[in-house]
Coordinates of C-alpha atoms and ligand atoms in Angstrom, one line a residue:
X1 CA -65.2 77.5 -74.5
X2 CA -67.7 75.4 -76.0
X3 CA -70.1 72.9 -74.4
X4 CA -72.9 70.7 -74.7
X5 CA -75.3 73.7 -74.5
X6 CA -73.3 75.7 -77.4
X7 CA -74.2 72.3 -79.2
X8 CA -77.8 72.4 -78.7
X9 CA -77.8 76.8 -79.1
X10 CA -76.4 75.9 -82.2
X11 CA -79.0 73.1 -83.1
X12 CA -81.5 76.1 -82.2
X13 CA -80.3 78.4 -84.5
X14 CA -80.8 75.6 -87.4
X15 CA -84.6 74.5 -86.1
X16 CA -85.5 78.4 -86.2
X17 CA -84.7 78.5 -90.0
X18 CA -86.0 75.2 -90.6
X19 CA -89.8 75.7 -91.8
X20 CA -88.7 78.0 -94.1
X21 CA -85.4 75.9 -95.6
X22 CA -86.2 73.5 -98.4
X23 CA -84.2 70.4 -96.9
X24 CA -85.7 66.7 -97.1
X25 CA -86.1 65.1 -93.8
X26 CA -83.4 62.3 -94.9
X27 CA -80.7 65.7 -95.2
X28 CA -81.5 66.8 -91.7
X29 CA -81.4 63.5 -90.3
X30 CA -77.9 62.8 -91.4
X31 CA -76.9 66.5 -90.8
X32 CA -78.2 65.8 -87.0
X33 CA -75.0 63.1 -86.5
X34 CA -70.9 63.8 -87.5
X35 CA -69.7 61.4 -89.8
X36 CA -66.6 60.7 -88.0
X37 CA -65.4 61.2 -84.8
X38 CA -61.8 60.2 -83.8
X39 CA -59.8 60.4 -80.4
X40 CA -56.4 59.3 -80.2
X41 CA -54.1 59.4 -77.3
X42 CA -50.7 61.7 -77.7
X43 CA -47.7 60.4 -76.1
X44 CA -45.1 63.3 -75.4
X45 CA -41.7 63.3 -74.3
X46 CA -41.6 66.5 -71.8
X47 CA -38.1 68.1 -71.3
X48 CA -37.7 67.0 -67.9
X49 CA -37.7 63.1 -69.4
X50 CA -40.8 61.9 -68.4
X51 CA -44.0 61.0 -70.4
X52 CA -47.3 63.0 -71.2
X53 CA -49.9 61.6 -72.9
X54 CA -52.9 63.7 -74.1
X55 CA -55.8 63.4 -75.6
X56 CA -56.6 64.4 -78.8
X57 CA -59.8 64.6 -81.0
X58 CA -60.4 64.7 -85.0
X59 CA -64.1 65.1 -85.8
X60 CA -65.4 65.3 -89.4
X61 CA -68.9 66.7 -89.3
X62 CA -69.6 66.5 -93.0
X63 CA -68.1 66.4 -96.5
X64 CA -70.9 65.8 -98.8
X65 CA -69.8 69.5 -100.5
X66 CA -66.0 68.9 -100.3
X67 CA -63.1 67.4 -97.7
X68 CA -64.2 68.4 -94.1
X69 CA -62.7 72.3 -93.6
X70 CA -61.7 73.3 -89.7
X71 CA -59.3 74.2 -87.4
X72 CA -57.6 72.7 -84.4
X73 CA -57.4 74.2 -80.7
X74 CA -55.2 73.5 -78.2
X75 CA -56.8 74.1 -75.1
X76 CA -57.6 72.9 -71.5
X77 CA -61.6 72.4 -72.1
X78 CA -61.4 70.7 -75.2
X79 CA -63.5 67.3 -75.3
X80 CA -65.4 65.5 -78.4
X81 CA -68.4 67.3 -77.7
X82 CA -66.8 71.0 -77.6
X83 CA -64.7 69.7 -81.1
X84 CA -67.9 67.8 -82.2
X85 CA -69.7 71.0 -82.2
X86 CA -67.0 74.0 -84.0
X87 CA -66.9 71.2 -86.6
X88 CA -70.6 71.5 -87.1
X89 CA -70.5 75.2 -87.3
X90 CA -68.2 74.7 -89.5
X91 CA -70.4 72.6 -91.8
X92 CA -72.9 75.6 -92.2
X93 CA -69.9 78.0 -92.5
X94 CA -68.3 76.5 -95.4
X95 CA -72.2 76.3 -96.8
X96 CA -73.4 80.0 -96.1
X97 CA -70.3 81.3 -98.4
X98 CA -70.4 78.1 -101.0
X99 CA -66.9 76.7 -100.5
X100 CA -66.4 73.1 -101.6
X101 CA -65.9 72.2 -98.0
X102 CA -67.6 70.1 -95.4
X103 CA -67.3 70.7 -91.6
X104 CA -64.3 69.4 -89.4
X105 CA -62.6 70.0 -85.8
X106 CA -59.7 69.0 -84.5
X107 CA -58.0 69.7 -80.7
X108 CA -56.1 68.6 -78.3
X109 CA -56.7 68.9 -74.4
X110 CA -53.9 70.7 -73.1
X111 CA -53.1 73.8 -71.4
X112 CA -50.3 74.9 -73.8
X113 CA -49.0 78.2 -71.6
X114 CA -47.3 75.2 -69.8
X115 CA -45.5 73.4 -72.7
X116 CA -42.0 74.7 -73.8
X117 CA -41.9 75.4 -77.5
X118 CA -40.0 72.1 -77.6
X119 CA -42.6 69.9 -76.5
X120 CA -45.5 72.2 -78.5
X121 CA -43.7 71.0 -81.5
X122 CA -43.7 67.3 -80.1
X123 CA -46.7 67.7 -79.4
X124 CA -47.9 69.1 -82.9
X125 CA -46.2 66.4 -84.5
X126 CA -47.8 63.6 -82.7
X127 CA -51.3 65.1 -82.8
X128 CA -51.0 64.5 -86.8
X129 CA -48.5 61.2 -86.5
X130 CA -52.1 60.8 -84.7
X131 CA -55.1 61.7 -87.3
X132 CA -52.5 61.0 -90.1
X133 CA -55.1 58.6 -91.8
X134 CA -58.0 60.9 -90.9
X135 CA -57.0 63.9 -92.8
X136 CA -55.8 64.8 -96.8
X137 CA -56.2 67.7 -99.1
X138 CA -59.6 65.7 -100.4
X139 CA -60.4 64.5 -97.1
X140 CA -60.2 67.0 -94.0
X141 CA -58.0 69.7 -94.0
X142 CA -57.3 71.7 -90.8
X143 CA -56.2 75.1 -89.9
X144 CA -55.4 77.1 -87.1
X145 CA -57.8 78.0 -84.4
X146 CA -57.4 79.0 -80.6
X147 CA -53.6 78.4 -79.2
X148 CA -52.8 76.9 -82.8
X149 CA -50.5 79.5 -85.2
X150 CA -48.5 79.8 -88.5
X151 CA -45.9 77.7 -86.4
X152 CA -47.7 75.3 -85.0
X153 CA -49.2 74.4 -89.0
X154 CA -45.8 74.4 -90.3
X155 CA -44.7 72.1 -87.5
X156 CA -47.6 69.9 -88.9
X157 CA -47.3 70.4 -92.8
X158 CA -43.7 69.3 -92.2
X159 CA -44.9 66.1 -90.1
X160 CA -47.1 64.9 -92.6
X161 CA -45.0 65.6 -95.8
X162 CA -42.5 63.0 -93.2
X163 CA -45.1 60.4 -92.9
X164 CA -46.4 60.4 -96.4
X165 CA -42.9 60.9 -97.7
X166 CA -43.3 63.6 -99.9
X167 CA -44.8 67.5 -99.7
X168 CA -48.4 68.0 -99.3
X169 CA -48.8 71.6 -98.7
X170 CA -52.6 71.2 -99.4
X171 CA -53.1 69.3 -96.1
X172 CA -53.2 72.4 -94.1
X173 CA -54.0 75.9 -94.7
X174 CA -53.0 78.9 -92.1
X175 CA -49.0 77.8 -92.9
X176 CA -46.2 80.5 -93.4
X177 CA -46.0 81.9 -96.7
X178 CA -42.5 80.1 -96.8
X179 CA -44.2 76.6 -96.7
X180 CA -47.0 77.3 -99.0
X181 CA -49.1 79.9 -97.0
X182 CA -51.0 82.9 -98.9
X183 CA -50.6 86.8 -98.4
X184 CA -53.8 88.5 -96.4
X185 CA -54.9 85.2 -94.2
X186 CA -54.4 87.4 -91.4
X187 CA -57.1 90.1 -92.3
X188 CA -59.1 87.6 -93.9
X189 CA -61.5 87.8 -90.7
X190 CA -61.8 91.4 -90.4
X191 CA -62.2 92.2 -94.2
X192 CA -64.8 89.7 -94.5
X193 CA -66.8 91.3 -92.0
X194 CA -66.3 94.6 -93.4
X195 CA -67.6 93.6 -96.9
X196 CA -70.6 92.0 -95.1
X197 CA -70.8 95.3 -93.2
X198 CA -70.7 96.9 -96.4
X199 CA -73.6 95.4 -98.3
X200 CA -75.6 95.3 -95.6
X201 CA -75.2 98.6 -95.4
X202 CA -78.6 100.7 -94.1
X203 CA -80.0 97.8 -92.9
X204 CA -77.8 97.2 -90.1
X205 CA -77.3 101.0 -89.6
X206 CA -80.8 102.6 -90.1
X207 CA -79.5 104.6 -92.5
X208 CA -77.8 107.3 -90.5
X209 CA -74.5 109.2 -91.8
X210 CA -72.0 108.4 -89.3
X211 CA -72.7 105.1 -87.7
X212 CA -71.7 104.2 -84.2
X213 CA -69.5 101.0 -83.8
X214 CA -68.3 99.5 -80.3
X215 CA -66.1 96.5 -80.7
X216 CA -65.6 93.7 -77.9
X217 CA -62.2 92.2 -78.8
X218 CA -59.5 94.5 -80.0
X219 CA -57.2 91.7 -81.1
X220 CA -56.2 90.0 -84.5
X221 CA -60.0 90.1 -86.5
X222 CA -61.4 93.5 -83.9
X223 CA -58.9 95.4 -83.9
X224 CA -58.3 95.6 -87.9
X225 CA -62.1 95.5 -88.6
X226 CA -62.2 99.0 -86.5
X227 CA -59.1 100.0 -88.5
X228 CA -61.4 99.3 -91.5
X229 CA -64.5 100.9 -90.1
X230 CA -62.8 104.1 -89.1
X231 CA -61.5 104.7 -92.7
X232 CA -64.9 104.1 -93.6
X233 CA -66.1 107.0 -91.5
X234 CA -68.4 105.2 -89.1
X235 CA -67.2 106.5 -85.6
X236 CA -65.7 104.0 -83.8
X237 CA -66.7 105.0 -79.9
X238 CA -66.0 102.1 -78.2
X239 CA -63.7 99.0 -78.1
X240 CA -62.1 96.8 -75.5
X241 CA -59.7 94.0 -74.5
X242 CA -58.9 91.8 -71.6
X243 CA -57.8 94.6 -69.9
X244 CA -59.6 97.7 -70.6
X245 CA -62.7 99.2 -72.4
X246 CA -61.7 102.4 -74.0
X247 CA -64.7 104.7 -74.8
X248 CA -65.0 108.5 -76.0
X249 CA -68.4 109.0 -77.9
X250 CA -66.9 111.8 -80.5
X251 CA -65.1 108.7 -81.9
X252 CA -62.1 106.9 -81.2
X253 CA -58.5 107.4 -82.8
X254 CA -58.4 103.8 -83.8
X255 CA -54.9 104.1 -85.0
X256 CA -53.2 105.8 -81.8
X257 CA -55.1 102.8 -80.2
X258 CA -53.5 100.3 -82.1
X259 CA -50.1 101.5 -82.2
X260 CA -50.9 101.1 -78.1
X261 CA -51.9 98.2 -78.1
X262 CA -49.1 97.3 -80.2
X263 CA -46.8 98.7 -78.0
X264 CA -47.5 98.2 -74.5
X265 CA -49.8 94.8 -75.1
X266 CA -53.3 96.3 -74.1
X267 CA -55.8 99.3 -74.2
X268 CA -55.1 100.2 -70.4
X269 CA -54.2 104.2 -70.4
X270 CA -55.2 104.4 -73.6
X271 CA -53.7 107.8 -75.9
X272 CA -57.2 108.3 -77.2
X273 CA -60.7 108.2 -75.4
X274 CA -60.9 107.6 -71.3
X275 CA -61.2 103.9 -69.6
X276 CA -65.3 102.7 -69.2
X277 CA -65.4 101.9 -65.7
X278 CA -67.2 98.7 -66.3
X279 CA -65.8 97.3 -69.5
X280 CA -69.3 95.4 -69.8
X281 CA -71.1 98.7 -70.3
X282 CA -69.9 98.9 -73.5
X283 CA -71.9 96.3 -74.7
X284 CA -75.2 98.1 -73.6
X285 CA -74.1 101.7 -75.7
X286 CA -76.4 103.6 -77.8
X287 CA -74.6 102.8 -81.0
X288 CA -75.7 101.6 -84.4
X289 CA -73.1 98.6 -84.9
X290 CA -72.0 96.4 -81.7
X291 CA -69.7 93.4 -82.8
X292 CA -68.2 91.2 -80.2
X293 CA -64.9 90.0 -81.3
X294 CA -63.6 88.2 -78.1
X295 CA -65.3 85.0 -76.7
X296 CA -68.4 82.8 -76.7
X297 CA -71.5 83.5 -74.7
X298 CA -70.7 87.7 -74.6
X299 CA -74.2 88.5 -74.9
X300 CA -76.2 86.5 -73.3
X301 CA -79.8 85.5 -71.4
X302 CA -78.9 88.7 -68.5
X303 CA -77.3 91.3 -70.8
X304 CA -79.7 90.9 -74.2
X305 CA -82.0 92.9 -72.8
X306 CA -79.8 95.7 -72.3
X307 CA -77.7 96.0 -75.8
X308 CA -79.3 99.1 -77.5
X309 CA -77.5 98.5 -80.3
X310 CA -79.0 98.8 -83.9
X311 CA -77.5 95.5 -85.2
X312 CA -75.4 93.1 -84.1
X313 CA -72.4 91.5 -86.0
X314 CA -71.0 88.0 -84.8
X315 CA -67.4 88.2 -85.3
X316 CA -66.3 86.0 -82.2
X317 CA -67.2 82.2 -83.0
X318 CA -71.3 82.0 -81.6
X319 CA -70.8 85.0 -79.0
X320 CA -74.9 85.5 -78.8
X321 CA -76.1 82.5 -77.1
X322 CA -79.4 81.1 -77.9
X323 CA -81.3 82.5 -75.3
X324 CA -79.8 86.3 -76.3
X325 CA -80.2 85.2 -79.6
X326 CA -84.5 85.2 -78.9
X327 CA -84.7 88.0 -76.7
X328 CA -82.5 90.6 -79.4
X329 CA -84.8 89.1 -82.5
X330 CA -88.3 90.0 -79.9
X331 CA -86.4 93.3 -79.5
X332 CA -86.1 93.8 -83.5
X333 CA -82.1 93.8 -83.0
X334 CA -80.6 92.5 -86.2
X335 CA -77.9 89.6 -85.9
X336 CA -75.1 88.8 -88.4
X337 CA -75.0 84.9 -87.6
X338 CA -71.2 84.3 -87.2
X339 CA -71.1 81.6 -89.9
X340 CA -71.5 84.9 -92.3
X341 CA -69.7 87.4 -90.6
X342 CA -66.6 85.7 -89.9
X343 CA -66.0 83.4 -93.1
X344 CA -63.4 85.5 -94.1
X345 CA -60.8 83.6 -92.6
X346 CA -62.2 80.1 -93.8
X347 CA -62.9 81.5 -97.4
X348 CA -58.9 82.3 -97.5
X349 CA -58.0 79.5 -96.7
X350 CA -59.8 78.0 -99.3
X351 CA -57.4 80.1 -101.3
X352 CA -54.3 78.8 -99.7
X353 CA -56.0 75.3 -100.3
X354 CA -56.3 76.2 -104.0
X355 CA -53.0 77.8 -104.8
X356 CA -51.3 74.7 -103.0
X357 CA -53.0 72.4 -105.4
X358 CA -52.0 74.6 -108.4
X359 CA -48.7 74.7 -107.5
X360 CA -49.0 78.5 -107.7
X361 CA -48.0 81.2 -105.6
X362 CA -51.3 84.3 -105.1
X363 CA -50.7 87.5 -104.8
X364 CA -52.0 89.8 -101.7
X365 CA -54.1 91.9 -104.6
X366 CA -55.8 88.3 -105.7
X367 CA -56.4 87.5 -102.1
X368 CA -58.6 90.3 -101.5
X369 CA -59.9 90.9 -104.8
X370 CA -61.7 87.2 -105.0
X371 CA -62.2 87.5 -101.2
X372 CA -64.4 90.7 -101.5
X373 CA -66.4 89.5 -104.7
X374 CA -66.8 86.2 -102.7
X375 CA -68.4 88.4 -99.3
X376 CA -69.9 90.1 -101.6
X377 CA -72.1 87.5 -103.4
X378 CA -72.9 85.6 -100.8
X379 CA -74.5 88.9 -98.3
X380 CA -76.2 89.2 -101.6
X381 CA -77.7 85.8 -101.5
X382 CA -78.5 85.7 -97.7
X383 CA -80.3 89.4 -98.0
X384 CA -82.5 87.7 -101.2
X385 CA -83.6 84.6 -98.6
X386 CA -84.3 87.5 -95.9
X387 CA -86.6 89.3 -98.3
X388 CA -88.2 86.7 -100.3
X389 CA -88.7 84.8 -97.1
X390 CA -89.5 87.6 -94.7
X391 CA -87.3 86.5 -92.0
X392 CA -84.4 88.4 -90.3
X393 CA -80.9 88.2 -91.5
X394 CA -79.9 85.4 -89.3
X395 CA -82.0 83.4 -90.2
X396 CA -81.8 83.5 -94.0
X397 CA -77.8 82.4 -93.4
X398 CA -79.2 79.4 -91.7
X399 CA -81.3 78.6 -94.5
X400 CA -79.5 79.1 -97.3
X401 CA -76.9 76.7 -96.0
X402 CA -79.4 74.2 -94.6
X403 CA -80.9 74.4 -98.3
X404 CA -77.2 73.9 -100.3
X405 CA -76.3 71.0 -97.7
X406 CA -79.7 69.2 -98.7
X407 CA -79.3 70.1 -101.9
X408 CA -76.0 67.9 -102.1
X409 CA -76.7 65.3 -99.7
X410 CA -80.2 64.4 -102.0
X411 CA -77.9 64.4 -105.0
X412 CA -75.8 62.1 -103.4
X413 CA -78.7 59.7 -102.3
X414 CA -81.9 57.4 -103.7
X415 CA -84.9 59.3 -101.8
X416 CA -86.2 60.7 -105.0
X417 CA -86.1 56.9 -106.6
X418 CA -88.8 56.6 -104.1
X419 CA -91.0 58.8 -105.6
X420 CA -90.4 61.2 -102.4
X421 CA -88.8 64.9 -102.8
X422 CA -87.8 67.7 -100.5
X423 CA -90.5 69.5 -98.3
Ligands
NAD501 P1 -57.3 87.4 -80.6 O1 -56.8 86.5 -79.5 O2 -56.3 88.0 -81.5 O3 -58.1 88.6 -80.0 C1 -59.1 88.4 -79.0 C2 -59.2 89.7 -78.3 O4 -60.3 89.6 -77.3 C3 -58.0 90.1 -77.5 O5 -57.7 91.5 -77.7 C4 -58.4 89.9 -76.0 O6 -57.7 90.7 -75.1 C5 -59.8 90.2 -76.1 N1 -60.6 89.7 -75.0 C6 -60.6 88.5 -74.4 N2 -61.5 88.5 -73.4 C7 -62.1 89.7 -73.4 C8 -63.2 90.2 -72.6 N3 -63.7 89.6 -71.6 N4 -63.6 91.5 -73.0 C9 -63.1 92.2 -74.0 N5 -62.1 91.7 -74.7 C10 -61.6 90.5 -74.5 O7 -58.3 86.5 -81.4 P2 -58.9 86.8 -82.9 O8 -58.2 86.0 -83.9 O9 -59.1 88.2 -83.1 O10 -60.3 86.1 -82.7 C11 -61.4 86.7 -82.0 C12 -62.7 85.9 -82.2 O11 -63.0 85.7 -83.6 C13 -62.6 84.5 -81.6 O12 -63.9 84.1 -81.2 C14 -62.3 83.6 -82.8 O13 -62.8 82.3 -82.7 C15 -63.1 84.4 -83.9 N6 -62.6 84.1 -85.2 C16 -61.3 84.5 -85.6 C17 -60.9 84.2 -86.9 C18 -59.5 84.6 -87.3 O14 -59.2 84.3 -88.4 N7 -58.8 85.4 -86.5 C19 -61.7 83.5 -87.8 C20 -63.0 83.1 -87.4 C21 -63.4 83.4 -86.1

């Protein structure tokens, strides 16, 4: 989970790309703060008749460029400054790709494997009974995000259509398709990446015919991105779950693996490739493409050194700690900052967002149509920055949405009056 040293890696990311950004000192002052930061308390009835009462949290980070955009997590570690700081990465997320979104966060500390789905629906309700003045289709608009599903936003889209008396579909996005919810969120992630993969190209590969790819993470985003990759023809050779890393460097039968993985609920005794005996080895294997998929912090300050991958491709929210992040760029390994890589899934709900207000109903064909030119454009944009610029990848998806969010904020604001203008 996150903490206060996530917060300052991500702060880290956003002073290496600073020099080069053209941002006024005014826009990275106020993009240093959130806007709003809420905690309420959640009182629950529990099955057994007596009272829980959780806390909950509701951080907007920005909305100059549109209503705050973010998820909500139910988890055990979640405090203001973990929420405080996903709703900051969302705030360069929604930038990098040019949605009219801010950055929000929402969560609620709980250990949800230990609520019955009865009281996770109390629960769900009173979270947004909760933050029911905080949030709005043009104010903050959550999503899913760790322990949170298409249930749990149902639960919610019904609870606020009960409070504000009528349906508001557009108040949250990640919903079933029967309350308003669009075809393809689920492979938003993974085909996202792949179309960032795709321009990218030689860059991240070195140009050879048959790239390598070893994926940490085979669930909902890995598991299809290898699915993708593998009808490519790059050679998957390595991926892995909680349970099992499964390796065979001739190239994995992705499809056996998730039909596996399907059936039996993980990768251990896998139909194709054998078990790594150390499932951390497979983030040190020769291969041209290593994307971790799982958790934070994967790659970090004792394993950087080690990765002999080509490139790097942040799929997992900030899986290359700062540290990693400095010892990979000295190493020339190229890093697909996760606020690229895995916009996918925001970008569609942008869609969902849209199709709400319209009243309309999106087919799975316009989903991934506008999804893919969307990728596409924007790896475009961040490859320009790298090359005009001369910095590496990562960087140039820092700047370019350090450089939109100024952009808006000085629009917004009387610094030029003053005969000043951005550096
Ligand atoms: P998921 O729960 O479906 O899959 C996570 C996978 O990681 C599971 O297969 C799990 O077994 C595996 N895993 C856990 N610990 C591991 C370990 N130590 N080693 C190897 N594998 C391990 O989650 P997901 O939706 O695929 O999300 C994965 C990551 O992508 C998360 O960091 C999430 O925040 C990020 N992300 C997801 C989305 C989305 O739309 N799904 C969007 C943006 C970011």
């Amino acid at each position: 989970m996150v903490s206060k040293s996530l917060l300052s890696d991500a702060n880290r990311r956003l002073e290496r790309a600073r020099p080069d950004a053209r941002i006024s000192d005014e826009a990275l002052a106020r993009l240093r703060q959130p806007r709003s930061s809420l905690k309420v308390t959640i009182p629950v009835r529990m099955d057994d008749g007596s009272l829980a009462i959780f806390p909950g949290y509701r951080v907007r980070y920005d909305s100059t460029r549109g209503p705050a955009k973010g998820g909500i997590r139910f988890h055990p570690k979640v405090d203001v400054d973990e929420t405080t700081t996903l709703a900051f990465w969302m705030t360069f997320k929604t930038a990098v790709v040019d949605l009219p979104f801010g950055g929000g966060k929402g969560g609620v500390c709980v250990d949800p494997k230990r609520l019955s789905v009865t009281e996770l629906e109390r629960l769900s309700r009173g979270y947004i009974a909760a933050v029911a003045d905080a949030i709005g289709p043009d104010t903050d608009v959550p999503a899913p995000d760790v322990a949170t599903n298409e249930l749990v936003m149902g639960w919610m889209a019904d609870e606020y259509a009960k409070i504000l008396r009528k349906a508001v579909p557009a108040v949250i996005t990640g919903k079933p398709l029967a309350l308003g919810g669009i075809p393809g969120r689920s492979s938003a992630t993974s085909d996202g990446a792949f179309h960032v993969i795709r321009v990218l190209g030689d860059e991240l590969t070195g140009g050879v015919s048959e790239p390598r790819v070893a994926i940490q993470g085979f669930g909902n985003a890995g598991a299809q991105l290898a699915q993708s990759l593998a009808d490519e023809g790059y050679w998957v050779v390595a991926v892995s779950d909680s349970s099992a890393a499964v390796h065979d460097p001739g190239g994995l039968d992705v499809t056996a693996l998730r039909k596996h993985k399907s059936d039996t609920g993980s990768l251990a005794d896998p139909p194709s490739g054998s078990e790594m005996d150390d499932p951390e080895e497979l983030l040190t294997l020769e291969v041209e493409l290593l994307v971790p998929a799982a958790l934070e912090g994967a790659i970090h300050k004792d394993n950087a050194e080690l990765v002999r991958a080509h490139s790097v491709v942040e799929v997992a929210n900030g899986p290359v700690t700062g540290e990693a992040d400095d010892i990979l760029d000295e190493r020339g390994v190229e890093v697909i900052p996760d606020i690229l890589a895995n916009a996918g899934g925001v970008t569609v709900s942008w869609f969902e967002w849209i199709q709400n207000r319209q009243g309309d109903r999106w087919t799975e064909d316009t989903v991934s149509t506008r999804l893919r030119k969307r990728m596409e454009k924007q790896t475009e944009a961040v490859r320009a920055i790298a090359g005009e610029s001369d910095v590496p990848l990562r960087n140039a998806a820092w700047i370019l949405a350090l450089e939109r969010l100024g952009e808006a904020m000085d629009a917004t604001g009387t610094e030029s009056l003053f005969g000043r203008s951005r550096s």
